[in-house]
PDB file of C-alpha atoms in Angstrom:
ATOM      1  CA  MET A   1       8.742 -11.438 -41.816  1.00 48.00           C
ATOM      2  CA  ALA A   2      11.343 -11.016 -39.069  1.00 51.00           C
ATOM      3  CA  PRO A   3      12.068  -7.502 -37.783  1.00 49.00           C
ATOM      4  CA  THR A   4      15.455  -6.061 -38.683  1.00 53.00           C
ATOM      5  CA  PRO A   5      17.825  -3.752 -36.810  1.00 48.00           C
ATOM      6  CA  THR A   6      16.656  -0.928 -39.089  1.00 51.00           C
ATOM      7  CA  ASP A   7      13.396  -1.031 -37.114  1.00 56.00           C
ATOM      8  CA  ALA A   8      15.100   0.959 -34.330  1.00 54.00           C
ATOM      9  CA  ASP A   9      12.535   3.750 -34.709  1.00 64.00           C
ATOM     10  CA  ALA A  10       9.896   1.190 -33.728  1.00 88.00           C
ATOM     11  CA  ALA A  11      11.575   0.358 -30.412  1.00 92.00           C
ATOM     12  CA  PRO A  12       8.902  -0.045 -27.737  1.00 96.00           C
ATOM     13  CA  ARG A  13       8.085   2.499 -25.045  1.00 96.00           C
ATOM     14  CA  ILE A  14       6.368   0.780 -22.130  1.00 96.00           C
ATOM     15  CA  PRO A  15       4.881   2.926 -19.355  1.00 97.00           C
ATOM     16  CA  TYR A  16       4.976   1.943 -15.692  1.00 97.00           C
ATOM     17  CA  TRP A  17       4.275   3.539 -12.336  1.00 98.00           C
ATOM     18  CA  HIS A  18       7.126   3.786  -9.823  1.00 98.00           C
ATOM     19  CA  LEU A  19       6.139   3.968  -6.138  1.00 98.00           C
ATOM     20  CA  TRP A  20       9.266   5.374  -4.467  1.00 98.00           C
ATOM     21  CA  THR A  21      10.399   7.115  -1.282  1.00 97.00           C
ATOM     22  CA  ASP A  22      11.727  10.686  -1.357  1.00 97.00           C
ATOM     23  CA  GLU A  23      14.431  12.216   0.875  1.00 96.00           C
ATOM     24  CA  GLN A  24      11.827  13.161   3.532  1.00 96.00           C
ATOM     25  CA  GLY A  25      10.520   9.593   3.790  1.00 97.00           C
ATOM     26  CA  VAL A  26       7.302  10.299   1.842  1.00 97.00           C
ATOM     27  CA  SER A  27       6.107   7.783  -0.738  1.00 98.00           C
ATOM     28  CA  ARG A  28       5.344   9.173  -4.190  1.00 98.00           C
ATOM     29  CA  GLN A  29       4.295   7.780  -7.570  1.00 98.00           C
ATOM     30  CA  THR A  30       5.905   8.798 -10.836  1.00 98.00           C
ATOM     31  CA  ARG A  31       4.863   7.754 -14.343  1.00 98.00           C
ATOM     32  CA  CYS A  32       7.978   6.337 -16.024  1.00 97.00           C
ATOM     33  CA  THR A  33       8.791   4.644 -19.338  1.00 97.00           C
ATOM     34  CA  LEU A  34      10.892   1.614 -20.203  1.00 95.00           C
ATOM     35  CA  THR A  35      12.829   2.609 -23.334  1.00 94.00           C
ATOM     36  CA  GLU A  36      16.109   0.652 -23.387  1.00 93.00           C
ATOM     37  CA  PHE A  37      15.493  -2.271 -25.728  1.00 95.00           C
ATOM     38  CA  ASP A  38      17.738  -4.248 -28.090  1.00 94.00           C
ATOM     39  CA  LEU A  39      16.402  -6.107 -31.115  1.00 96.00           C
ATOM     40  CA  LYS A  40      17.927  -9.589 -30.928  1.00 94.00           C
ATOM     41  CA  SER A  41      17.089 -13.248 -30.779  1.00 96.00           C
ATOM     42  CA  MET A  42      16.422 -14.575 -27.311  1.00 93.00           C
ATOM     43  CA  SER A  43      17.518 -18.025 -28.443  1.00 95.00           C
ATOM     44  CA  PRO A  44      18.789 -18.390 -32.032  1.00 95.00           C
ATOM     45  CA  PRO A  45      17.497 -19.345 -34.525  1.00 96.00           C
ATOM     46  CA  ALA A  46      14.329 -17.675 -33.208  1.00 97.00           C
ATOM     47  CA  ASP A  47      13.577 -14.354 -34.907  1.00 97.00           C
ATOM     48  CA  PRO A  48      14.731 -11.158 -33.159  1.00 96.00           C
ATOM     49  CA  GLN A  49      12.444  -9.540 -30.621  1.00 95.00           C
ATOM     50  CA  TRP A  50      12.747  -6.417 -28.487  1.00 96.00           C
ATOM     51  CA  GLN A  51      14.467  -7.225 -25.183  1.00 95.00           C
ATOM     52  CA  GLY A  52      14.840  -4.882 -22.239  1.00 92.00           C
ATOM     53  CA  ARG A  53      17.572  -4.786 -19.645  1.00 80.00           C
ATOM     54  CA  LYS A  54      17.847  -7.978 -17.646  1.00 76.00           C
ATOM     55  CA  THR A  55      17.911  -8.035 -13.879  1.00 81.00           C
ATOM     56  CA  HIS A  56      20.158 -10.633 -12.311  1.00 79.00           C
ATOM     57  CA  GLY A  57      20.048 -11.948  -8.788  1.00 84.00           C
ATOM     58  CA  GLY A  58      17.549 -13.665  -6.579  1.00 92.00           C
ATOM     59  CA  MET A  59      13.848 -13.136  -7.136  1.00 94.00           C
ATOM     60  CA  THR A  60      10.574 -14.549  -5.930  1.00 95.00           C
ATOM     61  CA  VAL A  61       7.700 -14.814  -8.399  1.00 96.00           C
ATOM     62  CA  MET A  62       4.127 -15.275  -7.184  1.00 97.00           C
ATOM     63  CA  VAL A  63       0.532 -14.704  -8.183  1.00 98.00           C
ATOM     64  CA  THR A  64      -1.730 -13.132  -5.585  1.00 97.00           C
ATOM     65  CA  VAL A  65      -5.516 -12.725  -5.676  1.00 98.00           C
ATOM     66  CA  GLN A  66      -7.065  -9.787  -3.833  1.00 98.00           C
ATOM     67  CA  PRO A  67     -10.750 -10.513  -3.110  1.00 98.00           C
ATOM     68  CA  VAL A  68     -13.488  -8.058  -4.066  1.00 98.00           C
ATOM     69  CA  GLY A  69     -13.463  -5.199  -1.550  1.00 98.00           C
ATOM     70  CA  TRP A  70      -9.975  -6.025  -0.241  1.00 98.00           C
ATOM     71  CA  THR A  71      -7.996  -3.093   1.160  1.00 97.00           C
ATOM     72  CA  GLY A  72      -4.493  -3.307   2.548  1.00 94.00           C
ATOM     73  CA  THR A  73      -3.963  -0.827   5.350  1.00 93.00           C
ATOM     74  CA  TRP A  74      -0.955   1.506   5.142  1.00 98.00           C
ATOM     75  CA  HIS A  75       2.200  -0.559   4.686  1.00 97.00           C
ATOM     76  CA  GLU A  76       5.485  -0.637   2.756  1.00 98.00           C
ATOM     77  CA  ASN A  77       6.228  -3.123   0.005  1.00 97.00           C
ATOM     78  CA  PRO A  78       8.076  -6.051   1.625  1.00 96.00           C
ATOM     79  CA  ARG A  79      10.796  -5.828  -1.052  1.00 96.00           C
ATOM     80  CA  PRO A  80      11.303  -3.906  -4.278  1.00 97.00           C
ATOM     81  CA  GLN A  81       8.810  -5.607  -6.580  1.00 97.00           C
ATOM     82  CA  TRP A  82       7.207  -5.474 -10.004  1.00 97.00           C
ATOM     83  CA  ILE A  83       3.413  -5.860  -9.879  1.00 98.00           C
ATOM     84  CA  ILE A  84       1.505  -6.706 -13.067  1.00 98.00           C
ATOM     85  CA  PRO A  85      -2.298  -7.081 -12.953  1.00 98.00           C
ATOM     86  CA  LEU A  86      -3.460 -10.132 -14.906  1.00 98.00           C
ATOM     87  CA  SER A  87      -7.191  -9.538 -14.398  1.00 98.00           C
ATOM     88  CA  GLY A  88      -9.411  -7.227 -12.395  1.00 98.00           C
ATOM     89  CA  ARG A  89      -8.358  -3.784 -11.187  1.00 98.00           C
ATOM     90  CA  TRP A  90      -6.491  -2.491  -8.167  1.00 98.00           C
ATOM     91  CA  PHE A  91      -5.301   0.837  -6.754  1.00 98.00           C
ATOM     92  CA  VAL A  92      -2.225   2.190  -5.007  1.00 98.00           C
ATOM     93  CA  GLU A  93      -2.353   5.390  -2.939  1.00 98.00           C
ATOM     94  CA  SER A  94       0.956   6.967  -1.927  1.00 98.00           C
ATOM     95  CA  MET A  95       1.554   9.142   1.133  1.00 98.00           C
ATOM     96  CA  ASP A  96       1.443  12.317  -0.991  1.00 97.00           C
ATOM     97  CA  GLY A  97      -2.245  11.558  -1.686  1.00 97.00           C
ATOM     98  CA  GLN A  98      -1.885  10.378  -5.284  1.00 98.00           C
ATOM     99  CA  ARG A  99      -4.094   7.404  -6.109  1.00 98.00           C
ATOM    100  CA  VAL A 100      -3.400   5.338  -9.229  1.00 98.00           C
ATOM    101  CA  GLU A 101      -5.770   2.644 -10.516  1.00 98.00           C
ATOM    102  CA  MET A 102      -4.403  -0.107 -12.749  1.00 98.00           C
ATOM    103  CA  GLY A 103      -5.835  -2.944 -14.784  1.00 98.00           C
ATOM    104  CA  PRO A 104      -4.525  -5.869 -16.842  1.00 98.00           C
ATOM    105  CA  GLY A 105      -1.171  -5.218 -18.472  1.00 95.00           C
ATOM    106  CA  GLU A 106      -0.412  -2.020 -16.541  1.00 97.00           C
ATOM    107  CA  ILE A 107       2.811  -2.192 -14.538  1.00 97.00           C
ATOM    108  CA  SER A 108       3.887  -0.858 -11.160  1.00 98.00           C
ATOM    109  CA  PHE A 109       7.278  -1.047  -9.451  1.00 98.00           C
ATOM    110  CA  GLY A 110       6.781  -0.894  -5.684  1.00 98.00           C
ATOM    111  CA  GLU A 111       9.834   0.516  -3.918  1.00 97.00           C
ATOM    112  CA  ASP A 112       8.487   2.498  -0.972  1.00 98.00           C
ATOM    113  CA  GLN A 113      10.775   1.059   1.683  1.00 97.00           C
ATOM    114  CA  GLY A 114      12.219   3.549   4.179  1.00 96.00           C
ATOM    115  CA  THR A 115       9.150   5.765   4.532  1.00 97.00           C
ATOM    116  CA  ARG A 116       8.483   7.706   7.746  1.00 97.00           C
ATOM    117  CA  GLU A 117       5.028   7.723   9.343  1.00 97.00           C
ATOM    118  CA  HIS A 118       3.163  10.972   8.736  1.00 93.00           C
ATOM    119  CA  ASP A 119      -0.488  11.621   9.696  1.00 92.00           C
ATOM    120  CA  GLY A 120      -1.100   7.879  10.127  1.00 93.00           C
ATOM    121  CA  ARG A 121       0.356   7.063   6.712  1.00 96.00           C
ATOM    122  CA  LYS A 122       3.474   4.974   6.128  1.00 98.00           C
ATOM    123  CA  GLY A 123       4.238   3.397   2.760  1.00 98.00           C
ATOM    124  CA  HIS A 124       1.088   3.055   0.700  1.00 98.00           C
ATOM    125  CA  CYS A 125      -2.491   1.844   0.819  1.00 98.00           C
ATOM    126  CA  SER A 126      -3.778  -0.510  -1.873  1.00 98.00           C
ATOM    127  CA  GLY A 127      -6.860  -2.526  -2.698  1.00 98.00           C
ATOM    128  CA  THR A 128      -9.241  -3.855  -5.300  1.00 98.00           C
ATOM    129  CA  VAL A 129     -11.428  -1.712  -7.527  1.00 98.00           C
ATOM    130  CA  GLY A 130     -14.703  -2.922  -8.979  1.00 98.00           C
ATOM    131  CA  PRO A 131     -16.791  -6.098  -8.913  1.00 98.00           C
ATOM    132  CA  GLU A 132     -14.085  -8.741  -9.436  1.00 98.00           C
ATOM    133  CA  PRO A 133     -10.934  -9.887  -7.633  1.00 98.00           C
ATOM    134  CA  ALA A 134      -7.599  -8.400  -8.702  1.00 98.00           C
ATOM    135  CA  VAL A 135      -5.196 -11.114  -9.866  1.00 98.00           C
ATOM    136  CA  LEU A 136      -1.634  -9.796  -9.688  1.00 98.00           C
ATOM    137  CA  MET A 137       1.710 -11.277 -10.724  1.00 98.00           C
ATOM    138  CA  VAL A 138       4.392 -10.112  -8.289  1.00 98.00           C
ATOM    139  CA  VAL A 139       8.139 -10.373  -8.933  1.00 97.00           C
ATOM    140  CA  GLN A 140      10.005  -9.557  -5.719  1.00 97.00           C
ATOM    141  CA  MET A 141      13.699  -8.703  -5.966  1.00 95.00           C
ATOM    142  CA  ASP A 142      16.263  -9.720  -3.359  1.00 95.00           C
ATOM    143  CA  ALA A 143      18.310  -6.571  -4.085  1.00 92.00           C
ATOM    144  CA  PRO A 144      17.911  -3.639  -1.671  1.00 93.00           C
ATOM    145  CA  PRO A 145      15.767  -0.636  -2.634  1.00 95.00           C
ATOM    146  CA  THR A 146      17.155   2.498  -4.211  1.00 93.00           C
ATOM    147  CA  LEU A 147      15.892   5.512  -2.289  1.00 90.00           C
ATOM    148  CA  ALA A 148      15.017   8.940  -3.747  1.00 94.00           C
ATOM    149  CA  SER A 149      15.524   7.735  -7.318  1.00 93.00           C
ATOM    150  CA  PRO A 150      12.295   7.758  -9.374  1.00 95.00           C
ATOM    151  CA  CYS A 151      12.255   6.055 -12.782  1.00 95.00           C
ATOM    152  CA  ARG A 152      15.432   4.079 -12.178  1.00 91.00           C
ATOM    153  CA  PHE A 153      14.416   1.469 -14.741  1.00 90.00           C
ATOM    154  CA  ARG A 154      14.594   2.611 -18.332  1.00 90.00           C
TER     155      ARG A 154
END
């Protein structure tokens, strides 16, 4: 049976991590939640489904595989980008010392551009966790980053 607009109480809440840069140029991670969804058909006559806000503009979509034991030295994300693990596990450590590990289906939005080097750290450090490669889908946005604005996607 197709969902109806009266199912608004069942609207999804999808958590994600936002790696962002504060006013002092320090990268931080904040746990955020996507909450703005509309129940509608993506292409009628298909049944309605929950759809979040669309992002328009140029994007690059890729899949990357980090080998077992891979560690990226301190660096900034090349562009604002969504990162979704498909298999395996990976970690992100921000300049404030917070380390977050993620596995399949967990989401991160990397937006740590504009950091300032501090104690040998600039941006973030990331790498694989465990005995298998981390397979990640990456959606890079052409739009510029938004600084000092955690949880900008809702």
